[in-house]
GROMACS .gro file of C-alpha atoms in nm:
model
  318
    1MET     CA    1  26.842  24.375  -1.257
    2ASN     CA    2  26.651  24.486  -0.964
    3LEU     CA    3  26.306  24.581  -1.102
    4LYS     CA    4  26.163  24.718  -0.799
    5LEU     CA    5  25.886  24.990  -0.812
    6ILE     CA    6  25.916  25.318  -0.619
    7ASN     CA    7  25.672  25.205  -0.337
    8GLU     CA    8  25.914  24.916  -0.267
    9PHE     CA    9  26.229  25.120  -0.233
   10CYS     CA   10  26.375  25.085   0.113
   11GLU     CA   11  26.651  25.307   0.271
   12ASN     CA   12  27.020  25.221   0.234
   13GLU     CA   13  26.959  24.985  -0.080
   14LYS     CA   14  27.098  25.016  -0.435
   15ILE     CA   15  26.857  25.009  -0.706
   16GLU     CA   16  26.883  24.936  -1.084
   17THR     CA   17  26.536  24.991  -1.236
   18PRO     CA   18  26.340  25.146  -1.518
   19LEU     CA   19  26.194  25.498  -1.444
   20LEU     CA   20  26.042  25.772  -1.627
   21ILE     CA   21  26.185  26.135  -1.572
   22LYS     CA   22  25.894  26.368  -1.475
   23ASN     CA   23  26.087  26.694  -1.403
   24VAL     CA   24  26.445  26.805  -1.402
   25VAL     CA   25  26.587  27.137  -1.235
   26LYS     CA   26  26.941  27.266  -1.244
   27GLY     CA   27  27.138  27.398  -0.957
   28VAL     CA   28  27.468  27.491  -0.799
   29ALA     CA   29  27.597  27.333  -0.487
   30ASN     CA   30  27.769  27.512  -0.214
   31ASN     CA   31  28.097  27.412  -0.351
   32GLY     CA   32  28.015  27.582  -0.673
   33LYS     CA   33  27.952  27.260  -0.871
   34PRO     CA   34  27.643  27.215  -1.076
   35TYR     CA   35  27.394  26.944  -0.990
   36LEU     CA   36  27.054  26.828  -1.114
   37SER     CA   37  26.733  26.759  -0.912
   38VAL     CA   38  26.566  26.486  -1.109
   39THR     CA   39  26.199  26.375  -1.032
   40PHE     CA   40  26.135  26.017  -1.145
   41GLN     CA   41  25.800  25.840  -1.168
   42ASP     CA   42  25.637  25.493  -1.202
   43LYS     CA   43  25.277  25.388  -1.182
   44THR     CA   44  25.316  25.367  -0.803
   45GLY     CA   45  25.427  25.742  -0.747
   46THR     CA   46  25.729  25.965  -0.763
   47ILE     CA   47  26.088  26.004  -0.599
   48ASP     CA   48  26.330  26.283  -0.611
   49GLY     CA   49  26.684  26.209  -0.692
   50LYS     CA   50  27.013  26.419  -0.715
   51VAL     CA   51  27.290  26.398  -0.968
   52TRP     CA   52  27.578  26.564  -0.786
   53ASP     CA   53  27.826  26.578  -1.075
   54ALA     CA   54  27.628  26.759  -1.349
   55SER     CA   55  27.921  26.914  -1.545
   56GLY     CA   56  27.984  26.897  -1.929
   57ASP     CA   57  27.715  26.711  -2.120
   58VAL     CA   58  27.556  26.521  -1.821
   59PRO     CA   59  27.237  26.746  -1.819
   60SER     CA   60  27.146  26.652  -2.173
   61HIS     CA   61  27.115  26.276  -2.052
   62TYR     CA   62  26.828  26.374  -1.827
   63GLY     CA   63  26.522  26.502  -2.036
   64VAL     CA   64  26.163  26.519  -1.917
   65GLY     CA   65  25.976  26.212  -2.052
   66LYS     CA   66  26.275  25.996  -2.106
   67ILE     CA   67  26.267  25.647  -1.968
   68GLY     CA   68  26.581  25.478  -1.872
   69ILE     CA   69  26.745  25.242  -1.624
   70VAL     CA   70  26.828  25.418  -1.311
   71HIS     CA   71  27.141  25.309  -1.103
   72ALA     CA   72  27.120  25.473  -0.753
   73GLU     CA   73  27.143  25.469  -0.380
   74VAL     CA   74  26.830  25.505  -0.183
   75LEU     CA   75  26.881  25.753   0.107
   76LYS     CA   76  26.658  25.933   0.352
   77TYR     CA   77  26.648  26.311   0.354
   78ARG     CA   78  26.411  26.500   0.573
   79ASP     CA   79  26.204  26.187   0.661
   80ALA     CA   80  26.168  26.116   0.280
   81LEU     CA   81  26.349  25.845   0.057
   82GLN     CA   82  26.566  26.009  -0.210
   83LEU     CA   83  26.807  25.874  -0.472
   84LYS     CA   84  27.164  25.942  -0.505
   85ILE     CA   85  27.195  25.889  -0.883
   86LEU     CA   86  27.498  25.693  -0.996
   87ASN     CA   87  27.387  25.650  -1.375
   88PHE     CA   88  27.089  25.676  -1.615
   89GLN     CA   89  27.095  25.461  -1.930
   90GLU     CA   90  26.817  25.575  -2.161
   91VAL     CA   91  26.586  25.325  -2.304
   92ASP     CA   92  26.463  25.371  -2.676
   93PRO     CA   93  26.083  25.444  -2.620
   94THR     CA   94  26.003  25.270  -2.955
   95LYS     CA   95  26.086  24.940  -2.747
   96ILE     CA   96  25.831  25.011  -2.479
   97ASN     CA   97  25.516  24.848  -2.554
   98ASP     CA   98  25.354  24.902  -2.218
   99MET     CA   99  25.376  25.241  -2.061
  100SER     CA  100  25.152  25.130  -1.779
  101ARG     CA  101  25.459  25.043  -1.565
  102PHE     CA  102  25.565  25.417  -1.563
  103ILE     CA  103  25.238  25.605  -1.533
  104PRO     CA  104  24.930  25.542  -1.343
  105VAL     CA  105  24.642  25.379  -1.539
  106SER     CA  106  24.274  25.349  -1.500
  107MET     CA  107  24.148  25.075  -1.294
  108VAL     CA  108  23.869  25.023  -1.558
  109GLU     CA  109  23.983  24.845  -1.871
  110LYS     CA  110  24.013  25.051  -2.194
  111GLU     CA  111  23.772  24.794  -2.365
  112GLU     CA  112  23.517  24.851  -2.106
  113LEU     CA  113  23.535  25.234  -2.132
  114VAL     CA  114  23.515  25.214  -2.501
  115GLN     CA  115  23.204  24.986  -2.486
  116THR     CA  116  23.022  25.178  -2.227
  117VAL     CA  117  23.079  25.530  -2.372
  118THR     CA  118  22.977  25.390  -2.716
  119LYS     CA  119  22.659  25.225  -2.588
  120TYR     CA  120  22.563  25.550  -2.419
  121ILE     CA  121  22.621  25.737  -2.745
  122ASP     CA  122  22.414  25.499  -2.925
  123THR     CA  123  22.117  25.544  -2.680
  124ILE     CA  124  22.094  25.914  -2.767
  125GLN     CA  125  21.776  25.925  -2.974
  126ASP     CA  126  21.776  26.303  -3.083
  127GLU     CA  127  21.939  26.310  -3.412
  128THR     CA  128  22.122  26.656  -3.353
  129LEU     CA  129  22.268  26.557  -3.016
  130HIS     CA  130  22.353  26.197  -3.129
  131THR     CA  131  22.542  26.309  -3.450
  132ILE     CA  132  22.727  26.583  -3.298
  133THR     CA  133  22.845  26.367  -2.996
  134LYS     CA  134  22.947  26.077  -3.213
  135THR     CA  135  23.118  26.289  -3.469
  136ILE     CA  136  23.341  26.483  -3.205
  137VAL     CA  137  23.422  26.143  -3.020
  138GLU     CA  138  23.521  25.959  -3.338
  139GLY     CA  139  23.729  26.255  -3.433
  140CYS     CA  140  23.956  26.236  -3.120
  141PHE     CA  141  23.901  25.883  -3.038
  142GLU     CA  142  24.243  25.759  -2.943
  143GLU     CA  143  24.289  26.087  -2.737
  144PHE     CA  144  23.958  26.047  -2.574
  145PHE     CA  145  24.036  25.705  -2.430
  146SER     CA  146  24.395  25.765  -2.350
  147TYR     CA  147  24.435  26.103  -2.211
  148PRO     CA  148  24.420  26.209  -1.834
  149ALA     CA  149  24.116  26.425  -1.721
  150ALA     CA  150  24.371  26.661  -1.552
  151SER     CA  151  24.730  26.711  -1.504
  152LYS     CA  152  24.683  26.668  -1.136
  153ASN     CA  153  24.399  26.648  -0.847
  154HIS     CA  154  24.160  26.412  -1.022
  155HIS     CA  155  24.183  26.117  -1.277
  156GLU     CA  156  24.524  26.225  -1.364
  157PHE     CA  157  24.632  25.899  -1.518
  158MET     CA  158  24.597  25.706  -1.843
  159HIS     CA  159  24.246  25.674  -1.959
  160GLY     CA  160  24.153  25.916  -1.680
  161LEU     CA  161  23.910  26.127  -1.909
  162ALA     CA  162  23.714  25.839  -2.031
  163THR     CA  163  23.711  25.689  -1.671
  164HIS     CA  164  23.569  26.029  -1.549
  165VAL     CA  165  23.305  26.015  -1.822
  166TYR     CA  166  23.216  25.653  -1.743
  167GLY     CA  167  23.175  25.739  -1.372
  168MET     CA  168  22.971  26.053  -1.460
  169LEU     CA  169  22.720  25.846  -1.718
  170LYS     CA  170  22.630  25.586  -1.450
  171LEU     CA  171  22.554  25.883  -1.199
  172GLY     CA  172  22.348  26.049  -1.471
  173ASP     CA  173  22.173  25.738  -1.541
  174ALA     CA  174  22.071  25.735  -1.169
  175MET     CA  175  21.971  26.103  -1.165
  176CYS     CA  176  21.757  26.061  -1.473
  177ASP     CA  177  21.571  25.769  -1.330
  178LEU     CA  178  21.499  25.963  -1.004
  179TYR     CA  179  21.415  26.293  -1.172
  180PRO     CA  180  21.199  26.266  -1.487
  181LEU     CA  181  21.234  26.632  -1.547
  182LEU     CA  182  21.578  26.562  -1.700
  183ASN     CA  183  21.621  26.532  -2.058
  184ARG     CA  184  21.827  26.208  -2.088
  185ASP     CA  185  21.965  26.275  -2.438
  186LEU     CA  186  22.077  26.612  -2.344
  187LEU     CA  187  22.255  26.503  -2.017
  188TYR     CA  188  22.435  26.205  -2.195
  189ALA     CA  189  22.563  26.443  -2.467
  190GLY     CA  190  22.663  26.706  -2.202
  191ILE     CA  191  22.849  26.445  -1.993
  192ILE     CA  192  23.036  26.297  -2.282
  193LEU     CA  193  23.136  26.606  -2.435
  194HIS     CA  194  23.201  26.840  -2.129
  195ASP     CA  195  23.584  26.774  -2.085
  196VAL     CA  196  23.670  26.653  -2.443
  197GLY     CA  197  23.839  27.002  -2.480
  198LYS     CA  198  24.112  26.858  -2.256
  199VAL     CA  199  24.259  26.658  -2.536
  200TYR     CA  200  24.367  27.005  -2.673
  201GLU     CA  201  24.426  27.155  -2.337
  202LEU     CA  202  24.659  26.891  -2.228
  203SER     CA  203  24.978  26.742  -2.370
  204GLY     CA  204  24.888  26.360  -2.311
  205PRO     CA  205  24.898  26.089  -2.061
  206VAL     CA  206  25.281  26.086  -2.015
  207THR     CA  207  25.444  26.384  -1.811
  208THR     CA  208  25.116  26.569  -1.855
  209GLU     CA  209  25.153  26.943  -1.910
  210TYR     CA  210  24.920  27.247  -2.035
  211THR     CA  211  24.959  27.305  -2.417
  212MET     CA  212  24.978  27.676  -2.539
  213GLN     CA  213  24.606  27.642  -2.647
  214GLY     CA  214  24.520  27.522  -2.317
  215LYS     CA  215  24.677  27.792  -2.128
  216LEU     CA  216  24.548  28.069  -2.359
  217LEU     CA  217  24.207  27.955  -2.409
  218GLY     CA  218  24.109  27.673  -2.167
  219HIS     CA  219  23.907  27.344  -2.222
  220ILE     CA  220  23.569  27.502  -2.177
  221SER     CA  221  23.606  27.749  -2.445
  222ILE     CA  222  23.779  27.525  -2.675
  223MET     CA  223  23.521  27.268  -2.622
  224GLN     CA  224  23.207  27.500  -2.683
  225ALA     CA  225  23.367  27.632  -3.009
  226ILE     CA  226  23.423  27.269  -3.145
  227VAL     CA  227  23.054  27.196  -3.070
  228TYR     CA  228  22.943  27.525  -3.258
  229GLU     CA  229  23.168  27.451  -3.568
  230THR     CA  230  23.090  27.071  -3.564
  231ALA     CA  231  22.717  27.169  -3.558
  232ARG     CA  232  22.771  27.419  -3.846
  233LYS     CA  233  22.947  27.169  -4.063
  234LEU     CA  234  22.666  26.909  -4.016
  235GLY     CA  235  22.392  27.180  -4.078
  236TYR     CA  236  22.230  27.184  -3.742
  237GLU     CA  237  22.134  27.530  -3.626
  238ASN     CA  238  21.865  27.459  -3.350
  239GLU     CA  239  21.779  27.481  -2.982
  240GLN     CA  240  21.969  27.156  -2.895
  241VAL     CA  241  22.301  27.297  -3.022
  242ILE     CA  242  22.268  27.624  -2.802
  243LEU     CA  243  22.168  27.390  -2.504
  244LEU     CA  244  22.473  27.157  -2.556
  245ARG     CA  245  22.696  27.463  -2.588
  246HIS     CA  246  22.534  27.588  -2.267
  247MET     CA  247  22.600  27.262  -2.078
  248ILE     CA  248  22.972  27.285  -2.164
  249LEU     CA  249  23.007  27.670  -2.070
  250SER     CA  250  22.839  27.627  -1.736
  251HIS     CA  251  22.953  27.290  -1.612
  252HIS     CA  252  23.205  27.445  -1.360
  253GLY     CA  253  22.908  27.591  -1.197
  254GLN     CA  254  23.040  27.907  -1.077
  255TYR     CA  255  23.202  28.213  -1.231
  256GLU     CA  256  23.519  28.195  -0.990
  257PHE     CA  257  23.549  27.825  -1.111
  258GLY     CA  258  23.584  27.931  -1.467
  259SER     CA  259  23.242  27.900  -1.592
  260PRO     CA  260  23.156  28.231  -1.836
  261VAL     CA  261  22.768  28.131  -1.752
  262LEU     CA  262  22.603  27.975  -1.456
  263PRO     CA  263  22.363  27.661  -1.530
  264MET     CA  264  22.037  27.793  -1.644
  265ILE     CA  265  21.863  27.453  -1.730
  266PRO     CA  266  21.811  27.154  -1.520
  267GLU     CA  267  22.061  26.936  -1.728
  268ALA     CA  268  22.350  27.178  -1.681
  269GLU     CA  269  22.290  27.182  -1.285
  270ILE     CA  270  22.300  26.830  -1.261
  271LEU     CA  271  22.593  26.799  -1.508
  272ASN     CA  272  22.787  27.036  -1.257
  273TYR     CA  273  22.703  26.830  -0.973
  274ILE     CA  274  22.788  26.493  -1.102
  275ASP     CA  275  23.113  26.640  -1.241
  276ASN     CA  276  23.197  26.752  -0.915
  277ILE     CA  277  23.102  26.425  -0.722
  278ASP     CA  278  23.299  26.189  -0.948
  279ALA     CA  279  23.620  26.416  -0.943
  280ARG     CA  280  23.614  26.464  -0.569
  281MET     CA  281  23.528  26.079  -0.509
  282ASN     CA  282  23.849  26.006  -0.706
  283MET     CA  283  24.037  26.241  -0.495
  284PHE     CA  284  23.908  26.085  -0.163
  285THR     CA  285  23.992  25.732  -0.316
  286LYS     CA  286  24.352  25.835  -0.378
  287ILE     CA  287  24.398  25.976  -0.028
  288VAL     CA  288  24.197  25.707   0.174
  289GLU     CA  289  24.330  25.374  -0.001
  290PRO     CA  290  24.690  25.393   0.137
  291LEU     CA  291  24.577  25.489   0.481
  292GLU     CA  292  24.583  25.252   0.775
  293ASN     CA  293  24.246  25.190   0.934
  294GLY     CA  294  24.147  25.449   1.196
  295THR     CA  295  24.414  25.704   1.076
  296PHE     CA  296  24.407  26.048   0.948
  297SER     CA  297  24.583  26.177   0.617
  298GLY     CA  298  24.794  26.479   0.596
  299ARG     CA  299  24.629  26.805   0.496
  300ASN     CA  300  24.513  26.791   0.132
  301PHE     CA  301  24.512  27.123  -0.042
  302SER     CA  302  24.268  27.006  -0.335
  303LEU     CA  303  24.010  26.926  -0.058
  304GLU     CA  304  24.007  27.255   0.112
  305ASN     CA  305  24.322  27.167   0.325
  306ARG     CA  306  24.124  26.885   0.512
  307GLN     CA  307  24.262  26.588   0.690
  308ILE     CA  308  24.078  26.284   0.572
  309TYR     CA  309  24.001  26.006   0.812
  310LYS     CA  310  23.988  25.610   0.721
  311ALA     CA  311  23.734  25.437   0.929
  312SER     CA  312  23.853  25.142   1.129
  313PHE     CA  313  23.535  24.926   1.118
  314ASP     CA  314  23.473  24.675   0.817
  315LYS     CA  315  23.204  24.800   0.605
  316GLU     CA  316  23.165  24.426   0.483
  317ASP     CA  317  23.031  24.340   0.838
  318GLN     CA  318  22.735  24.573   0.799
   0.00000   0.00000   0.00000
């Protein structure tokens, strides 16, 4: 079997390799026969394919989230590689021990993410903030350390949520050192909990979609409600609870970006900025890394439709 990854495919070759189905759309060709447009995925990217004979029970074999051996010819259509699918043999998902071949995974090892986030939780000295933060993370531990931070744009990979928090905690550390005004306990708790609502807003790390709860409520309102309910059950009704809820409600920084209130304490202001810094640097990293030195990317909608330039000089020589 030719176990190539998508970024290794070449025009006019035949492939036989395991891939994940990310999306399926039914259509009708000019000759009146049904066909399927199937988007396949592995850790290196996605590629579109066509099943030209999709009559009978053929469509039932192609379901979103299925993993199977794809037999196909690699063709070029409109300057992009595309698959002419010859056969798809589904693989029993219970026999797949490592999903990292099929979906992008964080560059930071899960063990390091767990150790780092746990260490920061343990450094929170305020009893209210420490207990609420620890209780909520322990209540969704597996999801917190496996879910992506988004369905697209930034940290949209396995362990992405924890990776986002990991980066923000390091930024928060530096901000607290630079600005003694900041309450370190409150900032740490806000960083760790600000996006935990995404484990309810999103469906998971594989073929990530928005849940009904996510579409109707959104992760900001979900999370502030969880903080309120957790605090109530633990018997906390103090200023720290209100401030922590404010951190979550205001962390997008502006009304038009989904925050129902604007940041009104220094820690909330910093949370908004470091959230944006870490998210946007992840976007830049994805865009810049595959570029040749001295070249521009295409336009990127998530970065205000900008073209991004990769410098040609070697930063190691500075």
